Short mmCIF file of N, CA, C and O in Angstrom, two decimals:
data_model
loop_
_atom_site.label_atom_id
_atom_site.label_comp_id
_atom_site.label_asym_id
_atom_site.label_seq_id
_atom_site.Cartn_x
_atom_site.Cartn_y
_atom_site.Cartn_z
N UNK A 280 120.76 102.61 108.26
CA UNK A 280 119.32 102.76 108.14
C UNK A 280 118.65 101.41 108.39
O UNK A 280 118.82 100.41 107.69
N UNK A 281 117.92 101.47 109.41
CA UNK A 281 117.09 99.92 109.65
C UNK A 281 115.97 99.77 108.43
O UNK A 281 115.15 100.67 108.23
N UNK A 282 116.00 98.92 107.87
CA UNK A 282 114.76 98.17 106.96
C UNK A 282 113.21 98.70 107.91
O UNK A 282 113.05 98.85 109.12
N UNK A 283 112.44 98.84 106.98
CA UNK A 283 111.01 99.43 107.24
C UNK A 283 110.06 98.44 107.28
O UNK A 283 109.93 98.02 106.13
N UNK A 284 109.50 98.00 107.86
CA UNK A 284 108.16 97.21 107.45
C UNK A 284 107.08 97.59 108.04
O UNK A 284 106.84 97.74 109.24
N UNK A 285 106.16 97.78 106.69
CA UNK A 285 105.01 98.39 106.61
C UNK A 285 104.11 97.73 106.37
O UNK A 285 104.57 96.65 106.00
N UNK A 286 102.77 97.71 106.35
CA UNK A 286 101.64 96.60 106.22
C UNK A 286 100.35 97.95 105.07
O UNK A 286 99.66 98.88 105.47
N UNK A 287 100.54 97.49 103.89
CA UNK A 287 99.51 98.44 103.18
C UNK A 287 98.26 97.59 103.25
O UNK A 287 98.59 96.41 103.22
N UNK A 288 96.31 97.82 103.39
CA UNK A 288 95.51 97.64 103.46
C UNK A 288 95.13 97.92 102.25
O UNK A 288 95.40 99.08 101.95
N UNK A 289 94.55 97.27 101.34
CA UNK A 289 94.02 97.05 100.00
C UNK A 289 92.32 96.79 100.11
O UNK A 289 91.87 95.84 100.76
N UNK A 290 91.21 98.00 99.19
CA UNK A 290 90.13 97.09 99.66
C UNK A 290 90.01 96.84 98.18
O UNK A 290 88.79 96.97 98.22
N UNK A 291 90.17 96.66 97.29
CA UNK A 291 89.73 95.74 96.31
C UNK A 291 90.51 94.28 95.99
O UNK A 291 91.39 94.14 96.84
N UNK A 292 90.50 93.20 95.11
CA UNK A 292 91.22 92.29 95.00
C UNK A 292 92.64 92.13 95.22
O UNK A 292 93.28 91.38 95.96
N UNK A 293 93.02 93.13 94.30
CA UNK A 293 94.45 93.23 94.01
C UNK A 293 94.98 95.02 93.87
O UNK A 293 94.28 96.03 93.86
N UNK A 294 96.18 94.87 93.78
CA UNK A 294 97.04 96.36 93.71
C UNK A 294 98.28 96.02 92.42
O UNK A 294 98.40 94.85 92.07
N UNK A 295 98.86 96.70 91.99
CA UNK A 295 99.21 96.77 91.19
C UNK A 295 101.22 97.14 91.80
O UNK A 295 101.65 98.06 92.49
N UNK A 296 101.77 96.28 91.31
CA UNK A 296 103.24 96.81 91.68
C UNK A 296 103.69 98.54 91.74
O UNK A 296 104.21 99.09 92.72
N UNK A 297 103.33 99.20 90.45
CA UNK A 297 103.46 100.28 90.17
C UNK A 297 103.01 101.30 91.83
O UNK A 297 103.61 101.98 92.65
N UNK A 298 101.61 100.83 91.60
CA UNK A 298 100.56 100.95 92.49
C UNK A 298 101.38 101.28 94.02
O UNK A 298 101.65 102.40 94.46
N UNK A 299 101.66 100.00 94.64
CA UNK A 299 102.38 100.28 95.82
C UNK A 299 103.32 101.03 96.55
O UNK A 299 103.39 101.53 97.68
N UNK A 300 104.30 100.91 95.12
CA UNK A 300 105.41 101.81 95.12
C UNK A 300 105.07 103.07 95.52
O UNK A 300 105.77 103.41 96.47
N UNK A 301 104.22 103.96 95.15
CA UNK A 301 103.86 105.09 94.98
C UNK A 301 103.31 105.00 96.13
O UNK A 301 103.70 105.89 96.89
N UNK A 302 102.07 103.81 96.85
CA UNK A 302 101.54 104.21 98.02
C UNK A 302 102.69 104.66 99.60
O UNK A 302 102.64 105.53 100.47
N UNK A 303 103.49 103.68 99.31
CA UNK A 303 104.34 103.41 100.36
C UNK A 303 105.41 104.42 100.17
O UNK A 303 106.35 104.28 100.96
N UNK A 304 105.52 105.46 99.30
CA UNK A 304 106.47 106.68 99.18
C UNK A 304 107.69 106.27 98.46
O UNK A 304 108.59 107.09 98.35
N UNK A 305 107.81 105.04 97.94
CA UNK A 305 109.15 104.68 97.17
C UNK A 305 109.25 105.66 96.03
O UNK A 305 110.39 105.97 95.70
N UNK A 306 108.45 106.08 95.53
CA UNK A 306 108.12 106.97 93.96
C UNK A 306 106.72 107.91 94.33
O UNK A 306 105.72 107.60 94.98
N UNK A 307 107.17 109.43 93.53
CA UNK A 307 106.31 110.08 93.80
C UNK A 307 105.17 110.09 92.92
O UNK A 307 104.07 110.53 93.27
N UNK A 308 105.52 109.43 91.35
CA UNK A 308 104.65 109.35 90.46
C UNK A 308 104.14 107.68 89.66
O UNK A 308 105.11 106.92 89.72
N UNK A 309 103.47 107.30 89.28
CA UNK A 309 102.93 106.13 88.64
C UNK A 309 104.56 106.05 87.88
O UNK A 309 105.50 105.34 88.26
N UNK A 310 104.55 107.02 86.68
CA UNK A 310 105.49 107.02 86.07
C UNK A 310 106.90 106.95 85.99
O UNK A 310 107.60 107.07 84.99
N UNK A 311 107.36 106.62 87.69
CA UNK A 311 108.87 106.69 88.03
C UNK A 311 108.87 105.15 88.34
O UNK A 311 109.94 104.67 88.71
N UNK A 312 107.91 104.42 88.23
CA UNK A 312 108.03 103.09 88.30
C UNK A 312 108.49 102.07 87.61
O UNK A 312 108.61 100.89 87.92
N UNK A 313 108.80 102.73 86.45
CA UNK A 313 109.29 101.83 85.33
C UNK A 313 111.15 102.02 85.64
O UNK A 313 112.04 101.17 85.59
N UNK A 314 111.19 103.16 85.87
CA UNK A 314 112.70 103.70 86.05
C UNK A 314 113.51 103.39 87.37
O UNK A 314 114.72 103.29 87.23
N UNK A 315 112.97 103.22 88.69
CA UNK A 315 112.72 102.46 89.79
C UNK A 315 113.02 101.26 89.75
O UNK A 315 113.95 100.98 90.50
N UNK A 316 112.56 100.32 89.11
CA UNK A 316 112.44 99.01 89.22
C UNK A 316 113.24 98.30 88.23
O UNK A 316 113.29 97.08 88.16
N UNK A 317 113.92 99.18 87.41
CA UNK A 317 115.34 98.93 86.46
C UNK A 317 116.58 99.14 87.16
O UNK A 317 117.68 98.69 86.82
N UNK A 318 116.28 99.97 88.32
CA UNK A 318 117.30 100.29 89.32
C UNK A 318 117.40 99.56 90.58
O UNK A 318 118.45 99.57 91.21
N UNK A 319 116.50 99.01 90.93
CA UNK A 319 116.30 98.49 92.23
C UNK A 319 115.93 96.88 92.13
O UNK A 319 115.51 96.22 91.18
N UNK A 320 116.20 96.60 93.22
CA UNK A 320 116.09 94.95 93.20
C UNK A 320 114.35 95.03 94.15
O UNK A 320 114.18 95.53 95.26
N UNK A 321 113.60 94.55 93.54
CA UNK A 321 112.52 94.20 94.39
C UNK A 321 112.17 93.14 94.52
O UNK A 321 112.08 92.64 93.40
N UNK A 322 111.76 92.09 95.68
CA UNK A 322 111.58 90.86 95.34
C UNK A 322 109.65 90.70 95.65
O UNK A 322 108.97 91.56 96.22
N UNK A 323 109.24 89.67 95.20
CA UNK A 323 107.87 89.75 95.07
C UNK A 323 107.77 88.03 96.24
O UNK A 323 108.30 87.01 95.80
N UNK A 324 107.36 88.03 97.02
CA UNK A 324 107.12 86.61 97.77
C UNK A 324 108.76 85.66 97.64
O UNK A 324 108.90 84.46 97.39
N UNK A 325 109.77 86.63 97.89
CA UNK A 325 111.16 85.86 97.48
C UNK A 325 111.75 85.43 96.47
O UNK A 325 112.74 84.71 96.57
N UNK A 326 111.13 85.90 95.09
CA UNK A 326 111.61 85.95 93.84
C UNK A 326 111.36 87.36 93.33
O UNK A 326 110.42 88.08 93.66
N UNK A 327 112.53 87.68 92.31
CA UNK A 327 112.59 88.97 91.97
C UNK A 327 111.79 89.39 91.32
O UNK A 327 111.40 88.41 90.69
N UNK A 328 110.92 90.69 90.86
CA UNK A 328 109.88 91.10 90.26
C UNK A 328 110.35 92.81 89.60
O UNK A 328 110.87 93.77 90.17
N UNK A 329 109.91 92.62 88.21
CA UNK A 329 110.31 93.57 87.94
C UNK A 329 109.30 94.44 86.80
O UNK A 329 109.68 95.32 86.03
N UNK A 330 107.75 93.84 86.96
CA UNK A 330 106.73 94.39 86.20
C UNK A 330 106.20 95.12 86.90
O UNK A 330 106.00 94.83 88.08
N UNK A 331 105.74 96.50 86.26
CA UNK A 331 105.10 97.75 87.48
C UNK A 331 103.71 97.16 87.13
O UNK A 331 102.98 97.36 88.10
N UNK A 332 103.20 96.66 86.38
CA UNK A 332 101.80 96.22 86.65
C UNK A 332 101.08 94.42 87.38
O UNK A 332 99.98 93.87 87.32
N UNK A 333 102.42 94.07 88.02
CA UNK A 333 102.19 92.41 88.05
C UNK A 333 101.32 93.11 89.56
O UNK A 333 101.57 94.01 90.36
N UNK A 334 100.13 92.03 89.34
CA UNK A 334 99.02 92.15 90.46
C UNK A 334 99.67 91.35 92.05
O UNK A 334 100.11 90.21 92.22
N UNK A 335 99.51 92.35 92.89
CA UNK A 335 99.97 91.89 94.15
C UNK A 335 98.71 91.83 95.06
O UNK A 335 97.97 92.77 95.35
N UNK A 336 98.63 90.32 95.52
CA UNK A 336 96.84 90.00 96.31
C UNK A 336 97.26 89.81 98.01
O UNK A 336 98.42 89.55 98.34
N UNK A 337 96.27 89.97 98.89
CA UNK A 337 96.56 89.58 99.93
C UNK A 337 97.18 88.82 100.68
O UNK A 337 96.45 87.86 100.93
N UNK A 338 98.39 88.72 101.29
CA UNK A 338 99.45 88.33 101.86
C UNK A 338 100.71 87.77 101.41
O UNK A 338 101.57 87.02 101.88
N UNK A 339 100.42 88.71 99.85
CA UNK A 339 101.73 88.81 99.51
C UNK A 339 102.54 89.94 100.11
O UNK A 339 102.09 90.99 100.56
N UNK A 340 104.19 89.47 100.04
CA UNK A 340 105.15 89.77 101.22
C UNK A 340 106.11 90.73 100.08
O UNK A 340 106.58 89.94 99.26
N UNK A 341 106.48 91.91 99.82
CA UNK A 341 107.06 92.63 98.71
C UNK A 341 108.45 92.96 99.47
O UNK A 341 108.20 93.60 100.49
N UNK A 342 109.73 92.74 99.30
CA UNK A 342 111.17 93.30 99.77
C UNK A 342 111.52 94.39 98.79
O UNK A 342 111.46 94.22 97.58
N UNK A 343 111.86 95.46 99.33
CA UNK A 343 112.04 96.40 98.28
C UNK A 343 113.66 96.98 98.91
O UNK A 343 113.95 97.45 100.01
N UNK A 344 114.53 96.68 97.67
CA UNK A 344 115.83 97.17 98.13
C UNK A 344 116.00 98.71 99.11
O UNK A 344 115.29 99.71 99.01
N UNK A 345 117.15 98.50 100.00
CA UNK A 345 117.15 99.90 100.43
C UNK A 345 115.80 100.65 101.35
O UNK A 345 115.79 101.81 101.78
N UNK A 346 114.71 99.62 101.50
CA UNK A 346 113.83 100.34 102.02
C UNK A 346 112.83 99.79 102.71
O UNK A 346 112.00 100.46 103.32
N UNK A 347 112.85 98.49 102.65
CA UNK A 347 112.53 97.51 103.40
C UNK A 347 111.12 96.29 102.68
O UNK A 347 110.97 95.77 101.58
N UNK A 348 110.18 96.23 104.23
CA UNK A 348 109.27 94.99 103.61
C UNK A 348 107.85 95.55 103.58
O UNK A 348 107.29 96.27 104.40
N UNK A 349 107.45 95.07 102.53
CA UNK A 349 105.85 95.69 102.40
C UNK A 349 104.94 94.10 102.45
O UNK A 349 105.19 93.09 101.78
N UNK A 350 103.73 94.31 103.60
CA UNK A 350 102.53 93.45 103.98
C UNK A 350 101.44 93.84 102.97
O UNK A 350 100.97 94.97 103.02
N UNK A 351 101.09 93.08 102.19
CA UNK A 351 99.44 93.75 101.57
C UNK A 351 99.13 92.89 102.49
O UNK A 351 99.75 91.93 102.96
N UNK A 352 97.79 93.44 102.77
CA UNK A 352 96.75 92.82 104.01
C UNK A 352 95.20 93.31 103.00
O UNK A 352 95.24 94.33 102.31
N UNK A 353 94.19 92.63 103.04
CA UNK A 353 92.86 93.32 102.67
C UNK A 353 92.21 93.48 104.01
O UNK A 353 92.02 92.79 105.02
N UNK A 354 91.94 94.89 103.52
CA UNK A 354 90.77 95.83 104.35
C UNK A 354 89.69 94.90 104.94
O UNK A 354 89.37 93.94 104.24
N UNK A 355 89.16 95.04 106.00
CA UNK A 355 88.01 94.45 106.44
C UNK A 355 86.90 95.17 106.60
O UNK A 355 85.86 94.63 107.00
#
């Protein structure tokens, strides 16, 4: 399976770890995020991250095991 990289568009400040997961199809619910991210290695800008609510801002770079790289970009 080739690694994915995707670019999510955010129009307010920030998004929420939980948040992404769910946008980008990793989890179908808010609530599988806690259970997700006990299982999975995610890294947040190249260090590991493992809070479903740590705020992710524009051009931060998210690696998500097994599934590849997520771009936040803000909306213009």
């Amino acid at each position: 399976m080739t690694p994915l990289e995707q670019k999510v568009k955010i129009q307010e400040d920030y998004i929420t770890l939980g948040q992404i997961l769910k946008e980008v199809g990793v989890i179908s619910t808010g609530g599988a995020a806690k259970w997700f991210l006990q299982e999975n290695q995610v890294f947040l800008n190249g260090e590991e991250e493992n809070r479903r609510g740590k705020k992710l801002y524009p051009g931060d770079v998210l690696v998500i095991e097994n599934f590849g790289t997520v771009l936040i970009e803000k909306e213009q």
